[in-house]
mmCIF file of C-alpha atoms and ligand atoms in Angstrom:
data_model
loop_
_atom_site.group_PDB
_atom_site.id
_atom_site.type_symbol
_atom_site.label_atom_id
_atom_site.label_comp_id
_atom_site.label_asym_id
_atom_site.label_seq_id
_atom_site.Cartn_x
_atom_site.Cartn_y
_atom_site.Cartn_z
ATOM 1 C CA MET A 1 -34.559 3.653 -67.153
ATOM 2 C CA LEU A 2 -33.139 4.748 -63.802
ATOM 3 C CA GLY A 3 -30.409 2.006 -64.069
ATOM 4 C CA GLY A 4 -28.525 4.417 -66.170
ATOM 5 C CA LEU A 5 -27.396 6.337 -63.011
ATOM 6 C CA GLY A 6 -24.943 3.520 -62.273
ATOM 7 C CA THR A 7 -22.695 5.015 -64.957
ATOM 8 C CA ASP A 8 -22.204 8.135 -62.797
ATOM 9 C CA ALA A 9 -18.573 7.954 -61.955
ATOM 10 C CA THR A 10 -19.146 9.127 -58.294
ATOM 11 C CA VAL A 11 -21.873 6.542 -57.454
ATOM 12 C CA THR A 12 -20.252 3.907 -55.322
ATOM 13 C CA ALA A 13 -23.264 2.088 -54.084
ATOM 14 C CA GLY A 14 -22.497 -1.632 -53.818
ATOM 15 C CA GLU A 15 -18.821 -1.400 -53.546
ATOM 16 C CA HIS A 16 -19.104 -0.464 -49.823
ATOM 17 C CA ARG A 17 -21.549 -1.368 -46.964
ATOM 18 C CA VAL A 18 -21.839 2.302 -46.353
ATOM 19 C CA ALA A 19 -21.730 4.038 -49.827
ATOM 20 C CA PHE A 20 -20.137 7.457 -50.261
ATOM 21 C CA LEU A 21 -23.137 8.238 -52.222
ATOM 22 C CA ASP A 22 -26.076 6.406 -53.526
ATOM 23 C CA LEU A 23 -28.177 8.491 -55.835
ATOM 24 C CA SER A 24 -30.574 5.653 -56.677
ATOM 25 C CA ARG A 25 -32.229 6.098 -53.343
ATOM 26 C CA GLN A 26 -33.470 9.558 -54.221
ATOM 27 C CA SER A 27 -34.464 8.599 -57.728
ATOM 28 C CA LEU A 28 -36.457 5.607 -56.539
ATOM 29 C CA ALA A 29 -38.201 7.597 -53.887
ATOM 30 C CA LEU A 30 -39.307 10.201 -56.384
ATOM 31 C CA ARG A 31 -39.829 7.693 -59.114
ATOM 32 C CA ALA A 32 -43.563 8.060 -59.675
ATOM 33 C CA GLU A 33 -43.248 11.947 -59.868
ATOM 34 C CA LEU A 34 -40.181 11.842 -62.159
ATOM 35 C CA ASP A 35 -41.792 9.337 -64.422
ATOM 36 C CA ARG A 36 -44.898 11.479 -64.859
ATOM 37 C CA ALA A 37 -42.896 14.608 -65.526
ATOM 38 C CA ILE A 38 -40.684 12.814 -68.003
ATOM 39 C CA ASP A 39 -43.703 11.298 -69.685
ATOM 40 C CA ALA A 40 -45.208 14.585 -70.101
ATOM 41 C CA VAL A 41 -42.257 15.965 -72.061
ATOM 42 C CA VAL A 42 -42.103 12.828 -74.103
ATOM 43 C CA ALA A 43 -45.687 13.293 -75.128
ATOM 44 C CA SER A 44 -45.455 17.050 -75.649
ATOM 45 C CA GLY A 45 -43.302 16.829 -78.822
ATOM 46 C CA ARG A 46 -41.131 19.730 -77.726
ATOM 47 C CA TYR A 47 -37.720 18.722 -76.361
ATOM 48 C CA ILE A 48 -35.444 21.918 -76.533
ATOM 49 C CA LEU A 49 -36.017 25.253 -74.949
ATOM 50 C CA GLY A 50 -39.809 24.807 -74.299
ATOM 51 C CA GLU A 51 -42.141 25.479 -71.192
ATOM 52 C CA ASN A 52 -40.160 23.258 -68.683
ATOM 53 C CA VAL A 53 -36.996 25.225 -69.225
ATOM 54 C CA ALA A 54 -38.766 28.589 -69.081
ATOM 55 C CA ARG A 55 -40.549 27.559 -65.984
ATOM 56 C CA PHE A 56 -37.452 26.134 -64.214
ATOM 57 C CA GLU A 57 -35.425 29.227 -65.095
ATOM 58 C CA ALA A 58 -38.050 31.515 -63.592
ATOM 59 C CA GLU A 59 -38.546 29.330 -60.513
ATOM 60 C CA PHE A 60 -34.932 28.633 -59.674
ATOM 61 C CA ALA A 61 -33.921 32.317 -60.263
ATOM 62 C CA ALA A 62 -36.731 33.397 -57.859
ATOM 63 C CA TRP A 63 -35.719 30.773 -55.402
ATOM 64 C CA CYS A 64 -32.261 32.337 -55.316
ATOM 65 C CA GLY A 65 -33.573 35.971 -55.232
ATOM 66 C CA VAL A 66 -32.266 36.904 -58.694
ATOM 67 C CA ALA A 67 -34.239 38.294 -61.676
ATOM 68 C CA HIS A 68 -32.960 36.272 -64.482
ATOM 69 C CA GLY A 69 -32.021 32.578 -64.991
ATOM 70 C CA ILE A 70 -30.685 31.206 -68.251
ATOM 71 C CA GLY A 71 -30.431 27.271 -68.445
ATOM 72 C CA VAL A 72 -27.307 25.901 -70.112
ATOM 73 C CA ALA A 73 -25.993 22.464 -70.667
ATOM 74 C CA SER A 74 -23.526 22.274 -67.699
ATOM 75 C CA GLY A 75 -21.952 24.144 -64.788
ATOM 76 C CA THR A 76 -18.771 24.579 -66.791
ATOM 77 C CA ASP A 77 -20.588 26.110 -69.645
ATOM 78 C CA ALA A 78 -22.480 28.323 -67.203
ATOM 79 C CA LEU A 79 -19.065 29.775 -66.134
ATOM 80 C CA GLU A 80 -17.668 30.091 -69.696
ATOM 81 C CA LEU A 81 -20.750 31.812 -70.995
ATOM 82 C CA ALA A 82 -21.020 34.160 -68.009
ATOM 83 C CA LEU A 83 -17.405 35.233 -68.573
ATOM 84 C CA ARG A 84 -17.969 35.694 -72.338
ATOM 85 C CA ALA A 85 -21.202 37.618 -71.622
ATOM 86 C CA LEU A 86 -19.185 40.094 -69.589
ATOM 87 C CA ARG A 87 -16.817 40.425 -72.707
ATOM 88 C CA ILE A 88 -13.992 38.740 -70.726
ATOM 89 C CA GLY A 89 -11.391 36.945 -73.016
ATOM 90 C CA PRO A 90 -7.840 36.981 -74.354
ATOM 91 C CA GLY A 91 -5.490 39.317 -72.527
ATOM 92 C CA ASP A 92 -7.737 39.389 -69.406
ATOM 93 C CA GLU A 93 -7.074 37.879 -66.093
ATOM 94 C CA VAL A 94 -9.575 35.973 -63.940
ATOM 95 C CA ILE A 95 -8.828 35.154 -60.405
ATOM 96 C CA THR A 96 -9.951 31.965 -58.737
ATOM 97 C CA VAL A 97 -8.974 29.215 -56.324
ATOM 98 C CA ALA A 98 -6.929 26.063 -57.190
ATOM 99 C CA ASN A 99 -8.682 23.741 -54.766
ATOM 100 C CA ALA A 100 -12.035 23.449 -56.405
ATOM 101 C CA GLY A 101 -11.381 21.079 -59.176
ATOM 102 C CA ALA A 102 -10.954 21.414 -62.863
ATOM 103 C CA PRO A 103 -14.217 22.876 -64.354
ATOM 104 C CA THR A 104 -13.685 26.310 -63.169
ATOM 105 C CA ILE A 105 -10.300 26.429 -64.881
ATOM 106 C CA CYS A 106 -11.535 24.892 -68.025
ATOM 107 C CA ALA A 107 -14.238 27.520 -68.266
ATOM 108 C CA ILE A 108 -11.818 30.410 -67.694
ATOM 109 C CA LEU A 109 -9.548 29.071 -70.358
ATOM 110 C CA ALA A 110 -12.329 28.359 -72.791
ATOM 111 C CA SER A 111 -13.225 32.005 -72.540
ATOM 112 C CA GLY A 112 -9.867 32.917 -73.609
ATOM 113 C CA ALA A 113 -8.826 34.616 -70.308
ATOM 114 C CA SER A 114 -5.902 33.691 -67.978
ATOM 115 C CA PRO A 115 -6.581 32.004 -64.637
ATOM 116 C CA ILE A 116 -4.691 33.597 -61.699
ATOM 117 C CA LEU A 117 -4.886 31.456 -58.658
ATOM 118 C CA VAL A 118 -5.295 32.702 -55.185
ATOM 119 C CA ASP A 119 -4.859 30.797 -51.900
ATOM 120 C CA ILE A 120 -7.682 29.679 -49.632
ATOM 121 C CA ASP A 121 -8.698 30.502 -46.062
ATOM 122 C CA PRO A 122 -7.774 27.208 -44.347
ATOM 123 C CA SER A 123 -10.836 27.384 -42.035
ATOM 124 C CA THR A 124 -13.409 27.525 -44.760
ATOM 125 C CA TYR A 125 -11.385 26.346 -47.758
ATOM 126 C CA THR A 126 -12.748 29.315 -49.788
ATOM 127 C CA MET A 127 -10.924 32.314 -51.523
ATOM 128 C CA ASP A 128 -8.772 34.262 -49.046
ATOM 129 C CA PRO A 129 -9.706 37.942 -49.468
ATOM 130 C CA VAL A 130 -6.339 38.972 -47.827
ATOM 131 C CA ARG A 131 -4.268 36.884 -50.237
ATOM 132 C CA LEU A 132 -6.474 38.160 -53.140
ATOM 133 C CA GLU A 133 -5.026 41.728 -52.988
ATOM 134 C CA GLU A 134 -1.637 40.413 -53.899
ATOM 135 C CA ARG A 135 -2.951 38.707 -57.047
ATOM 136 C CA LEU A 136 -4.640 41.793 -58.705
ATOM 137 C CA SER A 137 -3.056 43.378 -61.645
ATOM 138 C CA THR A 138 -4.164 46.003 -64.220
ATOM 139 C CA ARG A 139 -5.347 43.097 -66.294
ATOM 140 C CA THR A 140 -7.782 41.594 -63.775
ATOM 141 C CA ARG A 141 -11.258 41.778 -64.883
ATOM 142 C CA ALA A 142 -13.208 39.267 -62.730
ATOM 143 C CA LEU A 143 -13.182 37.329 -59.477
ATOM 144 C CA VAL A 144 -14.530 33.757 -59.375
ATOM 145 C CA PRO A 145 -15.010 32.639 -55.731
ATOM 146 C CA VAL A 146 -16.163 29.020 -55.274
ATOM 147 C CA HIS A 147 -18.598 28.371 -52.460
ATOM 148 C CA LEU A 148 -16.924 25.128 -51.920
ATOM 149 C CA TYR A 149 -18.365 22.164 -50.088
ATOM 150 C CA GLY A 150 -21.698 24.062 -49.602
ATOM 151 C CA GLN A 151 -20.370 27.181 -47.807
ATOM 152 C CA CYS A 152 -20.178 30.683 -49.293
ATOM 153 C CA ALA A 153 -16.837 32.421 -49.636
ATOM 154 C CA ASP A 154 -16.370 35.684 -47.817
ATOM 155 C CA MET A 155 -18.484 37.651 -50.221
ATOM 156 C CA GLN A 156 -18.384 40.792 -48.021
ATOM 157 C CA SER A 157 -14.687 41.303 -48.357
ATOM 158 C CA ILE A 158 -14.555 39.868 -52.014
ATOM 159 C CA GLY A 159 -17.377 42.302 -52.887
ATOM 160 C CA GLU A 160 -15.619 45.277 -51.309
ATOM 161 C CA ILE A 161 -12.420 44.581 -53.384
ATOM 162 C CA ALA A 162 -14.282 44.075 -56.522
ATOM 163 C CA HIS A 163 -16.248 47.322 -56.055
ATOM 164 C CA ARG A 164 -13.044 49.337 -55.251
ATOM 165 C CA ARG A 165 -11.271 47.857 -58.391
ATOM 166 C CA GLY A 166 -14.165 47.862 -60.833
ATOM 167 C CA LEU A 167 -14.217 44.046 -61.155
ATOM 168 C CA HIS A 168 -16.886 41.738 -61.869
ATOM 169 C CA VAL A 169 -17.782 38.853 -59.321
ATOM 170 C CA VAL A 170 -18.818 35.536 -60.939
ATOM 171 C CA GLU A 171 -19.943 33.169 -58.281
ATOM 172 C CA ASP A 172 -19.311 29.439 -58.826
ATOM 173 C CA CYS A 173 -22.292 27.984 -56.983
ATOM 174 C CA ALA A 174 -22.059 24.611 -58.209
ATOM 175 C CA GLN A 175 -21.746 23.191 -54.660
ATOM 176 C CA ALA A 176 -23.928 25.765 -52.836
ATOM 177 C CA HIS A 177 -27.542 25.619 -53.890
ATOM 178 C CA GLY A 178 -29.341 27.147 -51.009
ATOM 179 C CA ALA A 179 -26.357 28.293 -49.052
ATOM 180 C CA THR A 180 -26.583 31.904 -47.551
ATOM 181 C CA PHE A 181 -24.265 34.709 -46.730
ATOM 182 C CA ASP A 182 -25.790 37.283 -44.333
ATOM 183 C CA GLY A 183 -29.351 35.813 -45.186
ATOM 184 C CA ARG A 184 -28.917 36.168 -48.934
ATOM 185 C CA ARG A 185 -28.722 33.021 -51.092
ATOM 186 C CA ALA A 186 -25.684 31.934 -53.020
ATOM 187 C CA GLY A 187 -26.156 33.097 -56.535
ATOM 188 C CA SER A 188 -27.616 36.596 -55.512
ATOM 189 C CA LEU A 189 -24.290 37.855 -54.258
ATOM 190 C CA GLY A 190 -22.294 38.717 -57.361
ATOM 191 C CA THR A 191 -22.681 40.366 -60.812
ATOM 192 C CA VAL A 192 -23.487 36.848 -62.132
ATOM 193 C CA SER A 193 -23.638 33.422 -60.711
ATOM 194 C CA CYS A 194 -23.200 29.898 -62.112
ATOM 195 C CA PHE A 195 -24.943 26.746 -61.085
ATOM 196 C CA SER A 196 -24.459 22.933 -61.998
ATOM 197 C CA PHE A 197 -27.049 20.424 -61.875
ATOM 198 C CA TYR A 198 -24.760 17.470 -62.334
ATOM 199 C CA PRO A 199 -26.405 14.517 -60.566
ATOM 200 C CA THR A 200 -24.413 14.726 -57.384
ATOM 201 C CA LYS A 201 -25.051 18.277 -56.657
ATOM 202 C CA ASN A 202 -27.482 19.346 -53.899
ATOM 203 C CA LEU A 203 -30.000 19.785 -56.716
ATOM 204 C CA GLY A 204 -29.115 17.345 -59.509
ATOM 205 C CA ALA A 205 -30.646 16.373 -62.749
ATOM 206 C CA LEU A 206 -30.649 12.903 -64.283
ATOM 207 C CA GLY A 207 -27.872 13.959 -66.520
ATOM 208 C CA ASP A 208 -26.029 17.198 -67.033
ATOM 209 C CA GLY A 209 -27.391 20.752 -66.709
ATOM 210 C CA GLY A 210 -26.487 24.101 -65.536
ATOM 211 C CA MET A 211 -27.774 27.790 -65.127
ATOM 212 C CA VAL A 212 -26.577 31.261 -65.129
ATOM 213 C CA LEU A 213 -28.301 33.971 -62.919
ATOM 214 C CA THR A 214 -28.065 37.643 -62.970
ATOM 215 C CA ASP A 215 -29.960 40.671 -62.203
ATOM 216 C CA GLU A 216 -28.593 42.528 -65.296
ATOM 217 C CA PRO A 217 -30.936 42.248 -68.398
ATOM 218 C CA GLY A 218 -28.068 42.918 -70.704
ATOM 219 C CA ILE A 219 -25.963 40.042 -69.416
ATOM 220 C CA ALA A 220 -28.893 37.735 -69.297
ATOM 221 C CA GLN A 221 -29.641 38.614 -73.004
ATOM 222 C CA ALA A 222 -26.053 37.937 -73.846
ATOM 223 C CA VAL A 223 -25.973 34.599 -72.242
ATOM 224 C CA ARG A 224 -29.253 33.608 -74.015
ATOM 225 C CA GLU A 225 -27.594 34.334 -77.284
ATOM 226 C CA LEU A 226 -24.353 32.705 -76.544
ATOM 227 C CA ARG A 227 -26.120 29.321 -75.501
ATOM 228 C CA MET A 228 -27.581 29.291 -79.033
ATOM 229 C CA TYR A 229 -24.805 29.989 -81.532
ATOM 230 C CA GLY A 230 -24.874 33.758 -80.760
ATOM 231 C CA GLU A 231 -28.324 34.241 -82.380
ATOM 232 C CA ARG A 232 -30.256 37.398 -81.381
ATOM 233 C CA GLU A 233 -32.884 36.898 -84.156
ATOM 234 C CA SER A 234 -33.688 33.552 -85.443
ATOM 235 C CA ARG A 235 -30.868 32.221 -87.631
ATOM 236 C CA HIS A 236 -28.766 35.407 -87.459
ATOM 237 C CA SER A 237 -25.774 35.177 -85.083
ATOM 238 C CA GLU A 238 -24.697 38.527 -83.578
ATOM 239 C CA ARG A 239 -21.501 37.002 -82.301
ATOM 240 C CA SER A 240 -19.998 33.454 -82.428
ATOM 241 C CA GLY A 241 -21.630 31.430 -79.669
ATOM 242 C CA ARG A 242 -22.043 27.791 -78.620
ATOM 243 C CA ASN A 243 -24.718 25.130 -78.350
ATOM 244 C CA SER A 244 -25.221 24.878 -74.755
ATOM 245 C CA ARG A 245 -28.838 24.387 -73.735
ATOM 246 C CA LEU A 246 -30.748 22.739 -70.753
ATOM 247 C CA ASP A 247 -32.798 19.892 -72.075
ATOM 248 C CA GLU A 248 -36.672 19.849 -71.464
ATOM 249 C CA ILE A 249 -36.459 16.520 -69.798
ATOM 250 C CA GLN A 250 -33.844 17.740 -67.354
ATOM 251 C CA ALA A 251 -35.773 20.925 -66.727
ATOM 252 C CA ALA A 252 -38.807 18.749 -65.968
ATOM 253 C CA VAL A 253 -36.880 16.558 -63.575
ATOM 254 C CA LEU A 254 -35.321 19.714 -61.764
ATOM 255 C CA LEU A 255 -38.803 21.224 -61.415
ATOM 256 C CA VAL A 256 -39.872 18.298 -59.395
ATOM 257 C CA LYS A 257 -36.720 18.192 -57.304
ATOM 258 C CA LEU A 258 -36.620 21.891 -56.546
ATOM 259 C CA ARG A 259 -39.621 21.430 -54.368
ATOM 260 C CA TYR A 260 -37.727 19.215 -52.221
ATOM 261 C CA LEU A 261 -34.378 21.100 -51.975
ATOM 262 C CA GLU A 262 -34.959 23.030 -48.745
ATOM 263 C CA ARG A 263 -35.890 19.760 -47.067
ATOM 264 C CA TRP A 264 -32.859 17.993 -48.354
ATOM 265 C CA ASN A 265 -30.623 20.786 -47.284
ATOM 266 C CA GLU A 266 -31.994 20.741 -43.793
ATOM 267 C CA ARG A 267 -31.539 16.976 -43.760
ATOM 268 C CA ARG A 268 -27.778 17.539 -44.900
ATOM 269 C CA ARG A 269 -27.465 20.128 -42.076
ATOM 270 C CA ILE A 270 -28.868 17.627 -39.540
ATOM 271 C CA LEU A 271 -26.510 14.968 -40.544
ATOM 272 C CA ALA A 272 -23.527 17.171 -40.469
ATOM 273 C CA ALA A 273 -24.457 18.440 -37.021
ATOM 274 C CA ALA A 274 -24.580 14.773 -35.930
ATOM 275 C CA TYR A 275 -21.277 14.004 -37.387
ATOM 276 C CA SER A 276 -19.537 17.088 -35.781
ATOM 277 C CA ALA A 277 -20.939 16.205 -32.399
ATOM 278 C CA GLY A 278 -19.985 12.526 -32.761
ATOM 279 C CA LEU A 279 -16.391 13.294 -34.074
ATOM 280 C CA ALA A 280 -15.672 15.895 -31.326
ATOM 281 C CA GLY A 281 -12.457 15.028 -29.717
ATOM 282 C CA SER A 282 -11.707 12.235 -32.245
ATOM 283 C CA GLY A 283 -8.622 14.017 -33.539
ATOM 284 C CA VAL A 284 -10.039 14.910 -37.076
ATOM 285 C CA ARG A 285 -10.909 18.548 -37.570
ATOM 286 C CA THR A 286 -14.685 18.933 -38.397
ATOM 287 C CA PRO A 287 -15.963 21.704 -40.756
ATOM 288 C CA ALA A 288 -16.127 25.205 -39.540
ATOM 289 C CA GLU A 289 -19.360 27.265 -39.989
ATOM 290 C CA ALA A 290 -18.282 30.830 -40.484
ATOM 291 C CA LYS A 291 -20.504 33.353 -38.854
ATOM 292 C CA GLY A 292 -23.468 34.600 -41.039
ATOM 293 C CA ARG A 293 -23.053 31.824 -43.498
ATOM 294 C CA MET A 294 -25.440 28.999 -43.737
ATOM 295 C CA HIS A 295 -23.478 25.758 -44.867
ATOM 296 C CA VAL A 296 -25.579 23.354 -47.013
ATOM 297 C CA TYR A 297 -23.049 20.555 -46.756
ATOM 298 C CA HIS A 298 -22.663 19.437 -50.530
ATOM 299 C CA LEU A 299 -19.715 17.687 -48.810
ATOM 300 C CA TYR A 300 -18.923 16.895 -45.270
ATOM 301 C CA VAL A 301 -15.138 17.431 -45.214
ATOM 302 C CA VAL A 302 -12.923 16.563 -42.238
ATOM 303 C CA ARG A 303 -9.085 17.247 -42.079
ATOM 304 C CA THR A 304 -6.418 15.067 -40.455
ATOM 305 C CA ALA A 305 -2.718 14.587 -41.201
ATOM 306 C CA GLY A 306 -3.499 10.936 -41.165
ATOM 307 C CA ARG A 307 -5.899 11.231 -44.074
ATOM 308 C CA ASP A 308 -4.638 8.465 -46.223
ATOM 309 C CA GLU A 309 -4.518 5.907 -43.450
ATOM 310 C CA LEU A 310 -7.987 6.950 -42.208
ATOM 311 C CA ARG A 311 -9.356 6.455 -45.737
ATOM 312 C CA ARG A 312 -7.766 3.113 -46.019
ATOM 313 C CA ARG A 313 -9.226 2.003 -42.761
ATOM 314 C CA LEU A 314 -12.689 3.291 -43.510
ATOM 315 C CA SER A 315 -12.577 1.200 -46.813
ATOM 316 C CA GLU A 316 -11.619 -1.831 -44.926
ATOM 317 C CA ALA A 317 -14.619 -1.397 -42.733
ATOM 318 C CA GLY A 318 -16.674 -1.139 -45.760
ATOM 319 C CA ILE A 319 -17.152 2.710 -45.771
ATOM 320 C CA GLY A 320 -16.827 4.828 -48.828
ATOM 321 C CA SER A 321 -15.068 8.167 -48.747
ATOM 322 C CA MET A 322 -13.504 10.578 -51.231
ATOM 323 C CA VAL A 323 -10.932 13.377 -51.539
ATOM 324 C CA HIS A 324 -12.078 16.677 -52.855
ATOM 325 C CA TYR A 325 -9.633 17.232 -54.260
ATOM 326 C CA GLU A 326 -6.515 15.304 -54.164
ATOM 327 C CA ARG A 327 -4.602 17.404 -56.830
ATOM 328 C CA PRO A 328 -5.008 21.184 -56.877
ATOM 329 C CA VAL A 329 -5.275 22.463 -60.482
ATOM 330 C CA HIS A 330 -1.772 23.758 -60.862
ATOM 331 C CA HIS A 331 -0.579 20.075 -60.445
ATOM 332 C CA HIS A 332 -2.591 18.864 -63.429
ATOM 333 C CA ALA A 333 -0.690 17.642 -66.522
ATOM 334 C CA ALA A 334 -3.094 19.671 -68.712
ATOM 335 C CA TRP A 335 -1.679 23.135 -67.372
ATOM 336 C CA PRO A 336 1.958 23.004 -66.838
ATOM 337 C CA ASP A 337 1.933 26.895 -66.945
ATOM 338 C CA LEU A 338 0.006 27.056 -63.736
ATOM 339 C CA LEU A 339 2.537 25.269 -61.767
ATOM 340 C CA ALA A 340 4.547 28.594 -61.575
ATOM 341 C CA GLN A 341 1.809 29.992 -59.263
ATOM 342 C CA ALA A 342 2.380 27.178 -56.700
ATOM 343 C CA ALA A 343 4.356 29.597 -54.376
ATOM 344 C CA TRP A 344 1.259 31.655 -53.815
ATOM 345 C CA LEU A 345 -0.826 28.554 -52.569
ATOM 346 C CA PRO A 346 0.600 27.252 -49.412
ATOM 347 C CA GLU A 347 -2.730 26.689 -47.560
ATOM 348 C CA THR A 348 -4.072 24.920 -50.758
ATOM 349 C CA GLU A 349 -1.219 22.528 -50.855
ATOM 350 C CA ARG A 350 -1.526 21.694 -47.113
ATOM 351 C CA ALA A 351 -5.332 21.150 -47.342
ATOM 352 C CA ALA A 352 -4.996 18.815 -50.399
ATOM 353 C CA ALA A 353 -2.958 16.395 -48.434
ATOM 354 C CA GLU A 354 -5.340 16.400 -45.449
ATOM 355 C CA VAL A 355 -9.089 16.729 -46.394
ATOM 356 C CA LEU A 356 -11.393 13.743 -46.574
ATOM 357 C CA SER A 357 -14.841 13.809 -47.464
ATOM 358 C CA LEU A 358 -17.096 11.348 -45.493
ATOM 359 C CA PRO A 359 -20.519 10.070 -46.739
ATOM 360 C CA LEU A 360 -23.217 12.665 -46.445
ATOM 361 C CA TYR A 361 -26.454 12.893 -48.629
ATOM 362 C CA PRO A 362 -29.940 13.315 -47.688
ATOM 363 C CA ASP A 363 -31.070 9.693 -48.202
ATOM 364 C CA MET A 364 -28.287 8.420 -45.897
ATOM 365 C CA THR A 365 -29.627 6.625 -42.674
ATOM 366 C CA ASP A 366 -28.852 7.714 -39.248
ATOM 367 C CA ASP A 367 -27.374 4.072 -38.720
ATOM 368 C CA GLU A 368 -25.008 4.475 -41.617
ATOM 369 C CA LEU A 369 -23.837 7.793 -40.091
ATOM 370 C CA GLU A 370 -23.442 6.098 -36.664
ATOM 371 C CA SER A 371 -21.247 3.596 -38.241
ATOM 372 C CA VAL A 372 -19.094 6.066 -39.957
ATOM 373 C CA ILE A 373 -18.644 7.845 -36.656
ATOM 374 C CA HIS A 374 -17.793 4.813 -34.761
ATOM 375 C CA THR A 375 -15.047 3.834 -37.340
ATOM 376 C CA VAL A 376 -13.506 7.272 -37.557
ATOM 377 C CA ARG A 377 -13.341 7.308 -33.839
ATOM 378 C CA SER A 378 -11.845 3.800 -33.417
ATOM 379 C CA VAL A 379 -9.185 4.507 -36.018
ATOM 380 C CA SER A 380 -8.197 7.859 -34.661
ATOM 381 C CA ARG A 381 -7.825 6.299 -31.019
ATOM 382 C CA ALA A 382 -5.739 3.573 -32.243
HETATM 383 C C1 LIG B 1 -19.455 20.549 -60.389
HETATM 384 C C2 LIG B 1 -18.765 21.878 -60.510
HETATM 385 C C3 LIG B 1 -18.745 22.645 -61.600
HETATM 386 C C4 LIG B 1 -19.004 22.070 -62.978
HETATM 387 O O1 LIG B 1 -20.177 21.545 -63.165
HETATM 388 P P1 LIG B 1 -20.498 20.576 -64.332
HETATM 389 O O2 LIG B 1 -21.930 20.722 -64.499
HETATM 390 O O3 LIG B 1 -20.007 19.331 -63.902
HETATM 391 O O4 LIG B 1 -19.872 21.199 -65.666
HETATM 392 C C5 LIG B 1 -17.920 23.782 -61.438
HETATM 393 N N1 LIG B 1 -17.492 24.082 -60.247
HETATM 394 C C6 LIG B 1 -17.520 23.286 -59.280
HETATM 395 C C7 LIG B 1 -16.831 23.993 -57.849
HETATM 396 C C8 LIG B 1 -18.157 22.142 -59.141
HETATM 397 O O5 LIG B 1 -18.225 21.427 -58.061
#
């Protein structure tokens, strides 16, 4: 059954001596617990919106310090439904970053709103609040900061701008389960927040899943309706919705894994610290931890002008690496209109040419990490 994980596009185990990511290690370590949890769902006869989803919604929301959680089918759906719950749609502008991959843009467009792209702070790769001011207009309704690579955006400054202008803040927390800003967890820092449980995330299902969190009961109710055809009462749609639900089986899996999340994030931080110490003086720039923000290293991203060469040499040495992301969203063929915003995004363009993600996940061994450090150092020295 667990062999199905091999279809995950980002699992490269087997291809390299040191895999970029091998999800089967976590699944096999938890196999007995996962099998029991899945078995119980199979035997229960209830597969959609049952007690596992309700429990996981309550536990994950509480873990993040938020009142309400609504399980949905993916992180992309979480973002779309959060925006629609806020009554954001055609004619509205939503500001986000261009360096976080396609899903955030897909969700904004699916809501009917127009994405406006803002540049990043080159030290954290997250939304630059200074540049943000220049992108506001009378049509701006919401800001969607992405807590990229496992570190929160500057939520203090972003929150102040939102407050002054009467804007909603929709956090994209897909890469930041457990990250904190001034001691508060990602997901509790905006009007509404959106999580993904895609298998590679810090908390990942054995398939797709997502969640919307909010303290506002009205927004929570709207998302609950939108995830189920817009129904308020049974079989009566109040407004047109979607079918976007978290499955019972995935919720049962996530309940098992939630109990390990803090341990896993701690292990990620230990590995990241070892990388940063081992790579000091190697010529690659290691990730910066901004003051007051606890980074949970969804990805360990270094930066170097010689990125493509380093990546090739790592691969020759049997080490997997990836680029998150090679192509900022305004360079995707799907959205030619976004290219006109390129002039606003010089730091985004520069980073895209230089960032490289090294292997880092909780089940990675210390020996594997040493081997990566050794290879990066030998390439940079040459
Ligand atoms: C993974 C991810 C998403 C989307 O999540 P899915 O569950 O794959 O739809 C959204 N935003 C960011 C930044 C992500 O990394």
